[in-house]
PDB file of C-alpha atoms in Angstrom:
ATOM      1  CA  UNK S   1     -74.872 195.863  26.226  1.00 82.00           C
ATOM      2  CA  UNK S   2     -77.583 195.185  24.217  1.00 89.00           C
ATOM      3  CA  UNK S   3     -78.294 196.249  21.015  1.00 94.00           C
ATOM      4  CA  UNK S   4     -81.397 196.206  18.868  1.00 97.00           C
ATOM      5  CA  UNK S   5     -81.857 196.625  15.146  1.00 97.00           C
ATOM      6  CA  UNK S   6     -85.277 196.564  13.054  1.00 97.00           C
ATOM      7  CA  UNK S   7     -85.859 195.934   9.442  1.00 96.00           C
ATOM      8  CA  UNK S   8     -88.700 195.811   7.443  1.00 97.00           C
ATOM      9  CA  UNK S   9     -90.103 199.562   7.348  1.00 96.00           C
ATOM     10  CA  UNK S  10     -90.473 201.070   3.103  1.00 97.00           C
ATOM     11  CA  UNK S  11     -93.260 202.269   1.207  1.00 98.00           C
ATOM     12  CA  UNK S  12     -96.415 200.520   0.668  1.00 98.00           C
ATOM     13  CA  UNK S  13    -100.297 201.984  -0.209  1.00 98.00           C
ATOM     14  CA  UNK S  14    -103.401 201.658   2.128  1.00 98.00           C
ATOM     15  CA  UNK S  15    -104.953 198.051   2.611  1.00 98.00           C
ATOM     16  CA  UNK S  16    -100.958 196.329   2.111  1.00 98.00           C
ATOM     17  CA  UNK S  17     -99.226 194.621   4.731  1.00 98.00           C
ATOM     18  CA  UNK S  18     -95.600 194.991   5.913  1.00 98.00           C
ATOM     19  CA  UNK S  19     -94.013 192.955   8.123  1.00 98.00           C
ATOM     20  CA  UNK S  20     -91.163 194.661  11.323  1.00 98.00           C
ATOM     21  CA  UNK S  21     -88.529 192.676  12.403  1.00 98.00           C
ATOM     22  CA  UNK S  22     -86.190 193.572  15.473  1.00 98.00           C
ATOM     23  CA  UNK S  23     -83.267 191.471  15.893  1.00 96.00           C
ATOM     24  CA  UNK S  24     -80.908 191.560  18.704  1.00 94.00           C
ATOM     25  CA  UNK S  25     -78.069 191.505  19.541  1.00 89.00           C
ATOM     26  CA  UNK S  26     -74.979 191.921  22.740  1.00 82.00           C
ATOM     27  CA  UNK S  27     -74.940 189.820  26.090  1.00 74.00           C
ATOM     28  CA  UNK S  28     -77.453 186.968  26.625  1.00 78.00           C
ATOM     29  CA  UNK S  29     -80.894 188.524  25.833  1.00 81.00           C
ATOM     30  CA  UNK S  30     -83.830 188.054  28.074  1.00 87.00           C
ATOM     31  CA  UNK S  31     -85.916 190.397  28.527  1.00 91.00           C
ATOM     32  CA  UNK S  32     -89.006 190.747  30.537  1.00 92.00           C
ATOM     33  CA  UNK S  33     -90.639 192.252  27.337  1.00 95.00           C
ATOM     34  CA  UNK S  34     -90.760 193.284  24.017  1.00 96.00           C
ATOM     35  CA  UNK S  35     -92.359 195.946  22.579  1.00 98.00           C
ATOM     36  CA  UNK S  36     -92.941 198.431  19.501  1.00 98.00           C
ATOM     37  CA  UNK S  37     -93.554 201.802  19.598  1.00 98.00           C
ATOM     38  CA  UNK S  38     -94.368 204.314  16.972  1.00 98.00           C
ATOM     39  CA  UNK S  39     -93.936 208.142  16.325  1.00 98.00           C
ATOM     40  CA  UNK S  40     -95.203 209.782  13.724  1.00 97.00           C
ATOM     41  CA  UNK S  41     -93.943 213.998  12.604  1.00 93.00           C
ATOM     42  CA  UNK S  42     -95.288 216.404  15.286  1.00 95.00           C
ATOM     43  CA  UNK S  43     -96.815 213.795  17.491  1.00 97.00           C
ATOM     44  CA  UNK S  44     -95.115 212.091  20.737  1.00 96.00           C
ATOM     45  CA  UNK S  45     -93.845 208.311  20.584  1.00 97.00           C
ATOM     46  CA  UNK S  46     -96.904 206.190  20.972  1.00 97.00           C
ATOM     47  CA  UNK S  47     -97.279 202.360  22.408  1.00 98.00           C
ATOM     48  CA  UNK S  48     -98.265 199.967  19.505  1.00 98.00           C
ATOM     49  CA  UNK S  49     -97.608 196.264  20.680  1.00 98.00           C
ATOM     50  CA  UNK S  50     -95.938 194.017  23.323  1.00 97.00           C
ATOM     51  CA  UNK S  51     -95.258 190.452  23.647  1.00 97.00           C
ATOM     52  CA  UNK S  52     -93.999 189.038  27.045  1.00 96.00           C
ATOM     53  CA  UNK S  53     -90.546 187.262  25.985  1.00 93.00           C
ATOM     54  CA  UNK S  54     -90.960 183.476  28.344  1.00 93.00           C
ATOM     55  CA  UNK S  55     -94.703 183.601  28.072  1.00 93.00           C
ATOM     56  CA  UNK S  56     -95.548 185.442  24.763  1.00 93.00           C
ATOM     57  CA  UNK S  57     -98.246 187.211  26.468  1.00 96.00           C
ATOM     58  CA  UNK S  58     -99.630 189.953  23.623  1.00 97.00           C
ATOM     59  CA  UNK S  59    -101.128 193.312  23.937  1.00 97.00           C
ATOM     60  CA  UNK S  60    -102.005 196.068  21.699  1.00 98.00           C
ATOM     61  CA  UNK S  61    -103.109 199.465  20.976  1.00 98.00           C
ATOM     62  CA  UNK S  62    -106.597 200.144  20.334  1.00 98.00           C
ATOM     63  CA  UNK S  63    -106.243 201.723  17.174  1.00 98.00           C
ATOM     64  CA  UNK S  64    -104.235 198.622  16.112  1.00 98.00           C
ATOM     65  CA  UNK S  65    -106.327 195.807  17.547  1.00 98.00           C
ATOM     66  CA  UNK S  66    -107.087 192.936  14.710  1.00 98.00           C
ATOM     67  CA  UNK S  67    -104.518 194.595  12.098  1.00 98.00           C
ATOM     68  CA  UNK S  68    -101.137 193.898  13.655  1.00 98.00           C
ATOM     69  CA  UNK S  69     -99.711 190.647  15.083  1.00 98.00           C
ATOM     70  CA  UNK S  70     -96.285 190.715  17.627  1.00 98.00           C
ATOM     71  CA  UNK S  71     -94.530 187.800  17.725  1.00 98.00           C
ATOM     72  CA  UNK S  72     -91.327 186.445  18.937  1.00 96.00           C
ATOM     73  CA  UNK S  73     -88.321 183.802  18.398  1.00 95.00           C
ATOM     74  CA  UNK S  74     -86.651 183.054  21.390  1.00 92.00           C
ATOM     75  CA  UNK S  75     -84.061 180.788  19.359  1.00 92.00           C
ATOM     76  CA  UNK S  76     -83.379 183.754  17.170  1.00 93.00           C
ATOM     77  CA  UNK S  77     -84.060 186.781  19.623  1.00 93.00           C
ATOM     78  CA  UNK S  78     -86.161 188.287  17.613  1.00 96.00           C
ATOM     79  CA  UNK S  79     -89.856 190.271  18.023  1.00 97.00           C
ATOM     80  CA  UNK S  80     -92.006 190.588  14.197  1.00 98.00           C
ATOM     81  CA  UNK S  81     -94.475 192.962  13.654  1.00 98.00           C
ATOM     82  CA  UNK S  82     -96.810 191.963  11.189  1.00 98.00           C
ATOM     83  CA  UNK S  83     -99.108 194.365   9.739  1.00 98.00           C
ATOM     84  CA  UNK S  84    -101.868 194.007   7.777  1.00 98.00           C
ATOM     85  CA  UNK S  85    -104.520 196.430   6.159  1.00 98.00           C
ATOM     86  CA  UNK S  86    -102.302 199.597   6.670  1.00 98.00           C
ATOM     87  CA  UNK S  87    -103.679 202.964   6.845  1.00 98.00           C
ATOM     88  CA  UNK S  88    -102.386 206.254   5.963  1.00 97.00           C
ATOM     89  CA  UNK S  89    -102.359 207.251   9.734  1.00 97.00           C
ATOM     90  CA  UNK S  90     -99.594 204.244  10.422  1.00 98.00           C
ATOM     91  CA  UNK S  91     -97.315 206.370   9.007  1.00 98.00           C
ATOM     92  CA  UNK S  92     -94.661 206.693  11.358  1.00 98.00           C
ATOM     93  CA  UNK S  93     -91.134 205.608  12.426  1.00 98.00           C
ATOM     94  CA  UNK S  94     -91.137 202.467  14.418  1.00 98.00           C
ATOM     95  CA  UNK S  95     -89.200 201.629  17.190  1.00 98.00           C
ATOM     96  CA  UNK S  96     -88.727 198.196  18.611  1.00 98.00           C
ATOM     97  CA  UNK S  97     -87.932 198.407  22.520  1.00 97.00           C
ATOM     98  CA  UNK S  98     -86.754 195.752  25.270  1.00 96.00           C
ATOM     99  CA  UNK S  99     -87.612 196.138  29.011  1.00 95.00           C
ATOM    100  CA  UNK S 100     -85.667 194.172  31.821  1.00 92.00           C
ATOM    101  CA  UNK S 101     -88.363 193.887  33.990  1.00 89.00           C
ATOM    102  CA  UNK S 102     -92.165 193.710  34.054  1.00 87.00           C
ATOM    103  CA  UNK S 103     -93.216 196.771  34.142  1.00 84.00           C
ATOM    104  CA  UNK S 104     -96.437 199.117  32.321  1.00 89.00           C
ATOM    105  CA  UNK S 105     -95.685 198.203  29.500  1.00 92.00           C
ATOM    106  CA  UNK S 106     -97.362 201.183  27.516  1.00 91.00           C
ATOM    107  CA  UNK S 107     -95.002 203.607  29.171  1.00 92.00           C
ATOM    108  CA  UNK S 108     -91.737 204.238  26.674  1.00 94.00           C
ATOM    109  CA  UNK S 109     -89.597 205.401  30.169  1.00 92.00           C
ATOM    110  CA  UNK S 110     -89.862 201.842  31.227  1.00 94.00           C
ATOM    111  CA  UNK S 111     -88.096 200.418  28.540  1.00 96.00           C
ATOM    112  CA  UNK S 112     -83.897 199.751  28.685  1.00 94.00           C
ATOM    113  CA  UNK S 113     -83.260 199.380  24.950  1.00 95.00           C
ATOM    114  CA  UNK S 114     -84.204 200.744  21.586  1.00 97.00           C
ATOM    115  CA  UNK S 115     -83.652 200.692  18.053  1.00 97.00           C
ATOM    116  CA  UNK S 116     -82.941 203.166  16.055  1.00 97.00           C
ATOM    117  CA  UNK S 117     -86.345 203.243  14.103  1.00 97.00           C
ATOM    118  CA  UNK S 118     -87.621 202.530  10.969  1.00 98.00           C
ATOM    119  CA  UNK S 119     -89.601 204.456   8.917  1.00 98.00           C
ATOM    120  CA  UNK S 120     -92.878 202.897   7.425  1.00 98.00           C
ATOM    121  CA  UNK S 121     -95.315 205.237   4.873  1.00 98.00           C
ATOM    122  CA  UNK S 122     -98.453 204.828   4.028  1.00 98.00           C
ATOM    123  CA  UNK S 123     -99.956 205.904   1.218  1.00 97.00           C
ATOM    124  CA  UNK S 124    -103.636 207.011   0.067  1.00 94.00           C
TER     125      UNK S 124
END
């Protein structure tokens, strides 16, 4: 079983930066791909970034585009989520998410593992 554990979330005001980090953990990891996903109160869990874990293939959300950067260490089996020039509306909890096989990627059903979230606030 896999298990996945991020870091990172806290407290910061709008233009900072914060940086995610999932690590994980269980049998050999390989995943197809890695992803984070977001949810903030009252809304539904929303797509925010994927990498592919052999290629590092990237893709984000629109309203993230040029602000956050996924990457990965294979060695380490981890995924980062860097984030720069935070917004009050990125106020969410994060989730970082593992799928087995290649999939649509946006979709949160598709994925087999999760974290258990953590919670990043934005401030105005």
């Amino acid at each position: 079983q896999v298990q996945l554990v991020e870091s990172g979330g806290g407290l910061v005001q709008a233009g900072g930066s914060l940086r995610l980090s999932c690590a994980a953990s269980g049998r050999t990891f390989s995943p197809y791909t890695m992803a984070w996903f977001r949810q903030a109160p009252g809304k539904d869990r929303e797509f925010v970034a994927r990498i592919t874990w052999s290629a590092g293939y990237t893709a984000y959300a629109n309203s993230v585009r040029g602000r956050f950067t996924i990457s990965r260490d294979n060695a380490k089996s981890t995924v980062s989520l860097q984030m720069n020039d935070l917004k009050p509306e990125d106020t969410a909890v994060y989730y970082c998410a593992a799928a087995n096989s290649q999939t649509v990627f946006t979709a949160q059903g598709n994925y087999d593992y999760w974290g258990q979230g953590t919670q990043v606030t934005v401030s105005s």
